[in-house]
């Protein structure tokens, strides 16, 4: 009898800890609450079925699917597993959520055409990992300053790490002071920059910073411009960082 009572209590406790949602037993969790932002907005799902999960990761249980091109009203967002955007192929680690029967339903932002209203917490639209491969101190410093310049826009986040798919180094730059590129290999975004040291070794630190910032701009998919912009070659001797024109272009590229 004692064993039966204990087992009965354990069963009751287990049932009290789970909630039945769309035929699946899921365990509600508040682990993400500290990094979740509450804001009402809507978006339209991609032209393919999109998974709805119990958490902001691809390992969370799939509890339902959005049918193609479905408008959804969301109540907030958080960050989780990064997935490549369905439209731009850029990495996106945001997850949007709404509540149904008291349980949060999470959908990867990468498959939603729509964004939360701009706030200080969610201005970052895209994140990339980069590796600085040069051992030339002046170039390393220029790249570090350039990374800081782009991160200060609040629109992109560049994180230096080892063996990243985007490299920042020195080498032959096709006859220019520097060269930068962005490309997509299937689901993987790659790219990089090279600065030709034998062409710029006599230039000052401000120019090297501007040059590195300009070339990383190409990695971020920015093209040359003819106005007030770090992407305008004629401004590289006068400014070292992105201008509002560059920020606006980043928003245009990475927002949907």
PDB file of C-alpha atoms in Angstrom:
ATOM      1  CA  UNK A   1       0.000   0.000   0.000  1.00  0.00           C
ATOM      2  CA  UNK A   2       2.790   2.412   0.909  1.00  0.00           C
ATOM      3  CA  UNK A   3       4.479   1.827  -2.471  1.00  0.00           C
ATOM      4  CA  UNK A   4       1.174   2.383  -4.296  1.00  0.00           C
ATOM      5  CA  UNK A   5       0.653   5.692  -2.466  1.00  0.00           C
ATOM      6  CA  UNK A   6       4.135   6.876  -3.368  1.00  0.00           C
ATOM      7  CA  UNK A   7       3.667   5.927  -7.015  1.00  0.00           C
ATOM      8  CA  UNK A   8       0.285   7.645  -7.037  1.00  0.00           C
ATOM      9  CA  UNK A   9       1.760  10.879  -5.697  1.00  0.00           C
ATOM     10  CA  UNK A  10       4.581  10.764  -8.252  1.00  0.00           C
ATOM     11  CA  UNK A  11       2.066  10.277 -11.066  1.00  0.00           C
ATOM     12  CA  UNK A  12      -0.039  13.187  -9.833  1.00  0.00           C
ATOM     13  CA  UNK A  13       3.069  15.388  -9.602  1.00  0.00           C
ATOM     14  CA  UNK A  14       4.100  14.447 -13.151  1.00  0.00           C
ATOM     15  CA  UNK A  15       0.660  15.272 -14.526  1.00  0.00           C
ATOM     16  CA  UNK A  16       0.673  18.630 -12.714  1.00  0.00           C
ATOM     17  CA  UNK A  17       3.993  19.573 -14.341  1.00  0.00           C
ATOM     18  CA  UNK A  18       2.929  19.041 -17.947  1.00  0.00           C
ATOM     19  CA  UNK A  19       0.337  20.635 -20.172  1.00  0.00           C
ATOM     20  CA  UNK A  20      -1.388  19.024 -23.129  1.00  0.00           C
ATOM     21  CA  UNK A  21      -1.077  21.221 -26.232  1.00  0.00           C
ATOM     22  CA  UNK A  22      -2.279  20.149 -29.684  1.00  0.00           C
ATOM     23  CA  UNK A  23      -1.921  16.495 -28.717  1.00  0.00           C
ATOM     24  CA  UNK A  24       1.613  16.864 -27.303  1.00  0.00           C
ATOM     25  CA  UNK A  25       2.655  16.866 -23.678  1.00  0.00           C
ATOM     26  CA  UNK A  26       4.957  19.818 -23.095  1.00  0.00           C
ATOM     27  CA  UNK A  27       6.595  21.114 -19.957  1.00  0.00           C
ATOM     28  CA  UNK A  28       6.080  24.868 -19.541  1.00  0.00           C
ATOM     29  CA  UNK A  29       9.284  26.702 -18.700  1.00  0.00           C
ATOM     30  CA  UNK A  30      10.107  30.224 -17.646  1.00  0.00           C
ATOM     31  CA  UNK A  31      13.841  29.839 -18.210  1.00  0.00           C
ATOM     32  CA  UNK A  32      13.720  32.285 -21.122  1.00  0.00           C
ATOM     33  CA  UNK A  33      11.689  34.963 -19.362  1.00  0.00           C
ATOM     34  CA  UNK A  34      14.709  37.040 -18.343  1.00  0.00           C
ATOM     35  CA  UNK A  35      15.734  37.594 -21.978  1.00  0.00           C
ATOM     36  CA  UNK A  36      12.304  37.885 -23.549  1.00  0.00           C
ATOM     37  CA  UNK A  37      10.884  41.197 -24.751  1.00  0.00           C
ATOM     38  CA  UNK A  38       7.156  41.809 -24.708  1.00  0.00           C
ATOM     39  CA  UNK A  39       5.856  43.716 -27.721  1.00  0.00           C
ATOM     40  CA  UNK A  40       2.849  43.250 -30.015  1.00  0.00           C
ATOM     41  CA  UNK A  41       3.539  42.886 -33.738  1.00  0.00           C
ATOM     42  CA  UNK A  42       2.603  40.656 -36.644  1.00  0.00           C
ATOM     43  CA  UNK A  43       4.326  38.888 -39.513  1.00  0.00           C
ATOM     44  CA  UNK A  44       3.656  36.531 -42.400  1.00  0.00           C
ATOM     45  CA  UNK A  45       5.223  33.076 -42.541  1.00  0.00           C
ATOM     46  CA  UNK A  46       7.382  31.886 -45.435  1.00  0.00           C
ATOM     47  CA  UNK A  47       5.965  30.105 -48.455  1.00  0.00           C
ATOM     48  CA  UNK A  48       6.671  26.727 -46.822  1.00  0.00           C
ATOM     49  CA  UNK A  49       5.263  25.047 -43.680  1.00  0.00           C
ATOM     50  CA  UNK A  50       7.018  26.554 -40.633  1.00  0.00           C
ATOM     51  CA  UNK A  51       7.548  24.689 -37.355  1.00  0.00           C
ATOM     52  CA  UNK A  52       6.057  25.990 -34.107  1.00  0.00           C
ATOM     53  CA  UNK A  53       8.096  24.867 -31.105  1.00  0.00           C
ATOM     54  CA  UNK A  54       7.937  24.863 -27.311  1.00  0.00           C
ATOM     55  CA  UNK A  55      11.145  26.902 -27.035  1.00  0.00           C
ATOM     56  CA  UNK A  56      13.540  29.082 -29.057  1.00  0.00           C
ATOM     57  CA  UNK A  57      15.754  26.218 -30.207  1.00  0.00           C
ATOM     58  CA  UNK A  58      15.656  23.618 -32.955  1.00  0.00           C
ATOM     59  CA  UNK A  59      15.829  20.912 -30.274  1.00  0.00           C
ATOM     60  CA  UNK A  60      12.545  22.062 -28.700  1.00  0.00           C
ATOM     61  CA  UNK A  61       9.449  19.976 -29.396  1.00  0.00           C
ATOM     62  CA  UNK A  62       7.465  20.780 -32.535  1.00  0.00           C
ATOM     63  CA  UNK A  63       3.860  21.301 -31.405  1.00  0.00           C
ATOM     64  CA  UNK A  64       2.307  22.597 -34.609  1.00  0.00           C
ATOM     65  CA  UNK A  65       3.078  24.093 -38.030  1.00  0.00           C
ATOM     66  CA  UNK A  66       2.232  27.376 -39.704  1.00  0.00           C
ATOM     67  CA  UNK A  67       0.827  26.899 -43.169  1.00  0.00           C
ATOM     68  CA  UNK A  68       2.565  28.874 -45.966  1.00  0.00           C
ATOM     69  CA  UNK A  69       1.940  32.633 -46.062  1.00  0.00           C
ATOM     70  CA  UNK A  70       0.029  32.753 -42.776  1.00  0.00           C
ATOM     71  CA  UNK A  71      -0.232  36.043 -40.860  1.00  0.00           C
ATOM     72  CA  UNK A  72       0.537  35.601 -37.155  1.00  0.00           C
ATOM     73  CA  UNK A  73       0.063  38.027 -34.262  1.00  0.00           C
ATOM     74  CA  UNK A  74       3.051  37.807 -31.904  1.00  0.00           C
ATOM     75  CA  UNK A  75       3.372  39.053 -28.322  1.00  0.00           C
ATOM     76  CA  UNK A  76       7.142  39.114 -27.971  1.00  0.00           C
ATOM     77  CA  UNK A  77      10.543  37.840 -29.042  1.00  0.00           C
ATOM     78  CA  UNK A  78      13.776  36.380 -27.656  1.00  0.00           C
ATOM     79  CA  UNK A  79      17.066  34.947 -28.930  1.00  0.00           C
ATOM     80  CA  UNK A  80      17.893  31.300 -29.475  1.00  0.00           C
ATOM     81  CA  UNK A  81      19.243  28.979 -32.158  1.00  0.00           C
ATOM     82  CA  UNK A  82      20.491  30.903 -35.200  1.00  0.00           C
ATOM     83  CA  UNK A  83      18.975  29.926 -38.544  1.00  0.00           C
ATOM     84  CA  UNK A  84      19.575  31.307 -42.017  1.00  0.00           C
ATOM     85  CA  UNK A  85      16.927  33.748 -43.163  1.00  0.00           C
ATOM     86  CA  UNK A  86      14.512  32.283 -45.729  1.00  0.00           C
ATOM     87  CA  UNK A  87      14.714  35.413 -47.900  1.00  0.00           C
ATOM     88  CA  UNK A  88      18.220  36.883 -47.396  1.00  0.00           C
ATOM     89  CA  UNK A  89      20.113  33.750 -46.226  1.00  0.00           C
ATOM     90  CA  UNK A  90      21.705  35.852 -43.459  1.00  0.00           C
ATOM     91  CA  UNK A  91      21.928  34.284 -39.957  1.00  0.00           C
ATOM     92  CA  UNK A  92      19.120  35.296 -37.590  1.00  0.00           C
ATOM     93  CA  UNK A  93      18.986  34.148 -33.937  1.00  0.00           C
ATOM     94  CA  UNK A  94      15.696  35.810 -33.014  1.00  0.00           C
ATOM     95  CA  UNK A  95      12.572  33.792 -32.193  1.00  0.00           C
ATOM     96  CA  UNK A  96       9.071  35.238 -32.049  1.00  0.00           C
ATOM     97  CA  UNK A  97       6.405  33.910 -29.709  1.00  0.00           C
ATOM     98  CA  UNK A  98       2.708  34.067 -28.977  1.00  0.00           C
ATOM     99  CA  UNK A  99       0.669  32.448 -26.233  1.00  0.00           C
ATOM    100  CA  UNK A 100      -2.076  29.884 -26.688  1.00  0.00           C
ATOM    101  CA  UNK A 101      -3.891  28.254 -23.772  1.00  0.00           C
ATOM    102  CA  UNK A 102      -1.295  29.789 -21.469  1.00  0.00           C
ATOM    103  CA  UNK A 103       1.654  28.182 -23.275  1.00  0.00           C
ATOM    104  CA  UNK A 104       4.236  30.064 -25.369  1.00  0.00           C
ATOM    105  CA  UNK A 105       4.556  29.010 -28.992  1.00  0.00           C
ATOM    106  CA  UNK A 106       7.909  29.896 -30.623  1.00  0.00           C
ATOM    107  CA  UNK A 107       8.600  30.484 -34.316  1.00  0.00           C
ATOM    108  CA  UNK A 108      12.028  31.226 -35.800  1.00  0.00           C
ATOM    109  CA  UNK A 109      12.241  34.823 -37.057  1.00  0.00           C
ATOM    110  CA  UNK A 110      14.163  33.473 -40.054  1.00  0.00           C
ATOM    111  CA  UNK A 111      10.847  32.221 -41.475  1.00  0.00           C
ATOM    112  CA  UNK A 112       8.704  35.266 -40.658  1.00  0.00           C
ATOM    113  CA  UNK A 113       8.363  38.300 -42.901  1.00  0.00           C
ATOM    114  CA  UNK A 114       7.984  40.987 -40.242  1.00  0.00           C
ATOM    115  CA  UNK A 115       9.873  42.526 -37.336  1.00  0.00           C
ATOM    116  CA  UNK A 116       9.148  43.866 -33.840  1.00  0.00           C
ATOM    117  CA  UNK A 117       9.082  47.671 -33.522  1.00  0.00           C
ATOM    118  CA  UNK A 118      12.616  49.050 -33.162  1.00  0.00           C
ATOM    119  CA  UNK A 119      13.813  49.264 -29.564  1.00  0.00           C
ATOM    120  CA  UNK A 120      17.227  49.488 -27.965  1.00  0.00           C
ATOM    121  CA  UNK A 121      17.047  45.763 -27.219  1.00  0.00           C
ATOM    122  CA  UNK A 122      16.256  44.510 -30.708  1.00  0.00           C
ATOM    123  CA  UNK A 123      18.056  46.824 -33.107  1.00  0.00           C
ATOM    124  CA  UNK A 124      20.603  44.145 -34.022  1.00  0.00           C
ATOM    125  CA  UNK A 125      19.282  42.567 -37.206  1.00  0.00           C
ATOM    126  CA  UNK A 126      22.093  40.213 -38.148  1.00  0.00           C
ATOM    127  CA  UNK A 127      25.082  38.559 -36.470  1.00  0.00           C
ATOM    128  CA  UNK A 128      28.252  37.225 -38.067  1.00  0.00           C
ATOM    129  CA  UNK A 129      31.348  35.519 -36.705  1.00  0.00           C
ATOM    130  CA  UNK A 130      34.662  36.686 -38.159  1.00  0.00           C
ATOM    131  CA  UNK A 131      38.294  35.642 -37.857  1.00  0.00           C
ATOM    132  CA  UNK A 132      41.173  38.127 -38.097  1.00  0.00           C
ATOM    133  CA  UNK A 133      43.920  36.207 -39.889  1.00  0.00           C
ATOM    134  CA  UNK A 134      46.631  38.851 -40.279  1.00  0.00           C
ATOM    135  CA  UNK A 135      49.576  39.038 -37.879  1.00  0.00           C
ATOM    136  CA  UNK A 136      50.500  42.586 -38.908  1.00  0.00           C
ATOM    137  CA  UNK A 137      49.813  44.675 -35.759  1.00  0.00           C
ATOM    138  CA  UNK A 138      48.639  47.784 -37.617  1.00  0.00           C
ATOM    139  CA  UNK A 139      46.167  45.758 -39.702  1.00  0.00           C
ATOM    140  CA  UNK A 140      44.897  43.799 -36.719  1.00  0.00           C
ATOM    141  CA  UNK A 141      44.232  47.062 -34.907  1.00  0.00           C
ATOM    142  CA  UNK A 142      42.495  48.473 -37.979  1.00  0.00           C
ATOM    143  CA  UNK A 143      40.218  45.439 -38.194  1.00  0.00           C
ATOM    144  CA  UNK A 144      39.448  45.527 -34.472  1.00  0.00           C
ATOM    145  CA  UNK A 145      38.517  49.213 -34.763  1.00  0.00           C
ATOM    146  CA  UNK A 146      36.422  48.494 -37.851  1.00  0.00           C
ATOM    147  CA  UNK A 147      34.524  45.710 -36.059  1.00  0.00           C
ATOM    148  CA  UNK A 148      33.806  48.128 -33.220  1.00  0.00           C
ATOM    149  CA  UNK A 149      32.613  50.747 -35.729  1.00  0.00           C
ATOM    150  CA  UNK A 150      30.059  48.405 -37.269  1.00  0.00           C
ATOM    151  CA  UNK A 151      28.938  46.989 -33.926  1.00  0.00           C
ATOM    152  CA  UNK A 152      28.369  50.540 -32.669  1.00  0.00           C
ATOM    153  CA  UNK A 153      25.656  50.975 -35.305  1.00  0.00           C
ATOM    154  CA  UNK A 154      23.481  48.584 -33.327  1.00  0.00           C
ATOM    155  CA  UNK A 155      22.309  47.045 -36.604  1.00  0.00           C
ATOM    156  CA  UNK A 156      24.897  44.288 -36.987  1.00  0.00           C
ATOM    157  CA  UNK A 157      26.952  42.250 -34.562  1.00  0.00           C
ATOM    158  CA  UNK A 158      30.404  41.016 -35.581  1.00  0.00           C
ATOM    159  CA  UNK A 159      32.027  38.583 -33.160  1.00  0.00           C
ATOM    160  CA  UNK A 160      35.728  37.696 -33.502  1.00  0.00           C
ATOM    161  CA  UNK A 161      36.250  33.955 -33.098  1.00  0.00           C
ATOM    162  CA  UNK A 162      38.433  31.135 -34.359  1.00  0.00           C
ATOM    163  CA  UNK A 163      37.814  29.443 -37.716  1.00  0.00           C
ATOM    164  CA  UNK A 164      34.851  31.620 -38.685  1.00  0.00           C
ATOM    165  CA  UNK A 165      33.413  31.455 -42.224  1.00  0.00           C
ATOM    166  CA  UNK A 166      34.332  35.135 -42.725  1.00  0.00           C
ATOM    167  CA  UNK A 167      38.027  36.066 -42.647  1.00  0.00           C
ATOM    168  CA  UNK A 168      39.742  39.446 -42.353  1.00  0.00           C
ATOM    169  CA  UNK A 169      43.348  39.438 -43.476  1.00  0.00           C
ATOM    170  CA  UNK A 170      46.002  40.734 -45.838  1.00  0.00           C
ATOM    171  CA  UNK A 171      46.966  39.663 -49.331  1.00  0.00           C
ATOM    172  CA  UNK A 172      46.553  40.509 -52.986  1.00  0.00           C
ATOM    173  CA  UNK A 173      43.635  42.920 -53.364  1.00  0.00           C
ATOM    174  CA  UNK A 174      43.262  42.868 -57.149  1.00  0.00           C
ATOM    175  CA  UNK A 175      45.282  46.027 -57.540  1.00  0.00           C
ATOM    176  CA  UNK A 176      43.330  48.000 -54.924  1.00  0.00           C
ATOM    177  CA  UNK A 177      44.264  48.950 -51.362  1.00  0.00           C
ATOM    178  CA  UNK A 178      41.683  46.471 -50.149  1.00  0.00           C
ATOM    179  CA  UNK A 179      39.003  44.102 -51.365  1.00  0.00           C
ATOM    180  CA  UNK A 180      35.941  42.678 -49.623  1.00  0.00           C
ATOM    181  CA  UNK A 181      33.287  40.161 -50.640  1.00  0.00           C
ATOM    182  CA  UNK A 182      30.162  38.377 -49.423  1.00  0.00           C
ATOM    183  CA  UNK A 183      28.792  35.147 -50.780  1.00  0.00           C
ATOM    184  CA  UNK A 184      26.351  32.391 -49.918  1.00  0.00           C
ATOM    185  CA  UNK A 185      27.294  28.734 -50.242  1.00  0.00           C
ATOM    186  CA  UNK A 186      23.991  26.942 -49.839  1.00  0.00           C
ATOM    187  CA  UNK A 187      22.896  27.615 -46.279  1.00  0.00           C
ATOM    188  CA  UNK A 188      26.302  28.970 -45.245  1.00  0.00           C
ATOM    189  CA  UNK A 189      27.245  32.631 -45.557  1.00  0.00           C
ATOM    190  CA  UNK A 190      30.957  33.166 -46.227  1.00  0.00           C
ATOM    191  CA  UNK A 191      33.118  36.079 -47.236  1.00  0.00           C
ATOM    192  CA  UNK A 192      36.073  38.146 -46.208  1.00  0.00           C
ATOM    193  CA  UNK A 193      38.463  40.985 -46.857  1.00  0.00           C
ATOM    194  CA  UNK A 194      42.082  41.377 -47.831  1.00  0.00           C
ATOM    195  CA  UNK A 195      44.166  44.524 -47.462  1.00  0.00           C
ATOM    196  CA  UNK A 196      47.295  44.753 -49.604  1.00  0.00           C
ATOM    197  CA  UNK A 197      49.964  45.717 -47.114  1.00  0.00           C
ATOM    198  CA  UNK A 198      52.627  46.725 -49.632  1.00  0.00           C
ATOM    199  CA  UNK A 199      50.214  49.400 -50.902  1.00  0.00           C
ATOM    200  CA  UNK A 200      49.132  50.812 -47.538  1.00  0.00           C
ATOM    201  CA  UNK A 201      52.090  50.254 -45.185  1.00  0.00           C
ATOM    202  CA  UNK A 202      52.911  53.969 -45.285  1.00  0.00           C
ATOM    203  CA  UNK A 203      49.335  55.119 -44.538  1.00  0.00           C
ATOM    204  CA  UNK A 204      48.255  56.378 -41.130  1.00  0.00           C
ATOM    205  CA  UNK A 205      46.094  54.508 -38.637  1.00  0.00           C
ATOM    206  CA  UNK A 206      42.971  56.536 -39.441  1.00  0.00           C
ATOM    207  CA  UNK A 207      43.110  55.574 -43.109  1.00  0.00           C
ATOM    208  CA  UNK A 208      43.715  51.901 -42.279  1.00  0.00           C
ATOM    209  CA  UNK A 209      40.689  51.938 -39.971  1.00  0.00           C
ATOM    210  CA  UNK A 210      38.546  53.576 -42.649  1.00  0.00           C
ATOM    211  CA  UNK A 211      39.777  51.090 -45.256  1.00  0.00           C
ATOM    212  CA  UNK A 212      39.057  48.093 -43.013  1.00  0.00           C
ATOM    213  CA  UNK A 213      35.610  49.485 -42.187  1.00  0.00           C
ATOM    214  CA  UNK A 214      34.916  50.015 -45.897  1.00  0.00           C
ATOM    215  CA  UNK A 215      35.944  46.475 -46.855  1.00  0.00           C
ATOM    216  CA  UNK A 216      33.926  44.911 -44.033  1.00  0.00           C
ATOM    217  CA  UNK A 217      31.023  46.951 -45.390  1.00  0.00           C
ATOM    218  CA  UNK A 218      31.251  44.846 -48.566  1.00  0.00           C
ATOM    219  CA  UNK A 219      31.130  41.708 -46.385  1.00  0.00           C
ATOM    220  CA  UNK A 220      27.882  43.120 -44.976  1.00  0.00           C
ATOM    221  CA  UNK A 221      26.576  43.354 -48.569  1.00  0.00           C
ATOM    222  CA  UNK A 222      27.028  47.115 -48.960  1.00  0.00           C
ATOM    223  CA  UNK A 223      27.977  48.450 -52.390  1.00  0.00           C
ATOM    224  CA  UNK A 224      29.975  51.542 -53.282  1.00  0.00           C
ATOM    225  CA  UNK A 225      28.155  54.836 -52.874  1.00  0.00           C
ATOM    226  CA  UNK A 226      28.649  58.367 -54.183  1.00  0.00           C
ATOM    227  CA  UNK A 227      27.236  60.221 -51.152  1.00  0.00           C
ATOM    228  CA  UNK A 228      28.402  60.745 -47.552  1.00  0.00           C
ATOM    229  CA  UNK A 229      29.287  57.171 -46.708  1.00  0.00           C
ATOM    230  CA  UNK A 230      32.151  54.962 -45.589  1.00  0.00           C
ATOM    231  CA  UNK A 231      31.394  53.065 -48.810  1.00  0.00           C
ATOM    232  CA  UNK A 232      32.389  56.134 -50.854  1.00  0.00           C
ATOM    233  CA  UNK A 233      36.109  55.800 -51.631  1.00  0.00           C
ATOM    234  CA  UNK A 234      36.555  59.572 -51.669  1.00  0.00           C
ATOM    235  CA  UNK A 235      35.569  59.778 -47.977  1.00  0.00           C
ATOM    236  CA  UNK A 236      38.148  57.289 -46.675  1.00  0.00           C
ATOM    237  CA  UNK A 237      40.598  60.070 -45.830  1.00  0.00           C
ATOM    238  CA  UNK A 238      37.949  62.057 -43.924  1.00  0.00           C
ATOM    239  CA  UNK A 239      35.872  59.576 -41.912  1.00  0.00           C
ATOM    240  CA  UNK A 240      36.654  56.240 -40.284  1.00  0.00           C
ATOM    241  CA  UNK A 241      33.219  54.799 -39.547  1.00  0.00           C
ATOM    242  CA  UNK A 242      29.747  54.209 -41.003  1.00  0.00           C
ATOM    243  CA  UNK A 243      27.435  57.178 -41.552  1.00  0.00           C
ATOM    244  CA  UNK A 244      23.670  57.366 -41.209  1.00  0.00           C
ATOM    245  CA  UNK A 245      23.422  56.570 -44.925  1.00  0.00           C
ATOM    246  CA  UNK A 246      25.247  53.299 -44.276  1.00  0.00           C
ATOM    247  CA  UNK A 247      23.016  52.484 -41.302  1.00  0.00           C
ATOM    248  CA  UNK A 248      19.902  53.148 -43.368  1.00  0.00           C
ATOM    249  CA  UNK A 249      21.184  50.841 -46.099  1.00  0.00           C
ATOM    250  CA  UNK A 250      21.878  48.065 -43.583  1.00  0.00           C
ATOM    251  CA  UNK A 251      18.333  48.379 -42.288  1.00  0.00           C
ATOM    252  CA  UNK A 252      16.997  48.216 -45.841  1.00  0.00           C
ATOM    253  CA  UNK A 253      19.047  45.082 -46.615  1.00  0.00           C
ATOM    254  CA  UNK A 254      18.392  43.132 -43.453  1.00  0.00           C
ATOM    255  CA  UNK A 255      14.885  44.240 -42.491  1.00  0.00           C
ATOM    256  CA  UNK A 256      11.829  42.709 -44.090  1.00  0.00           C
TER     257      UNK A 256
END
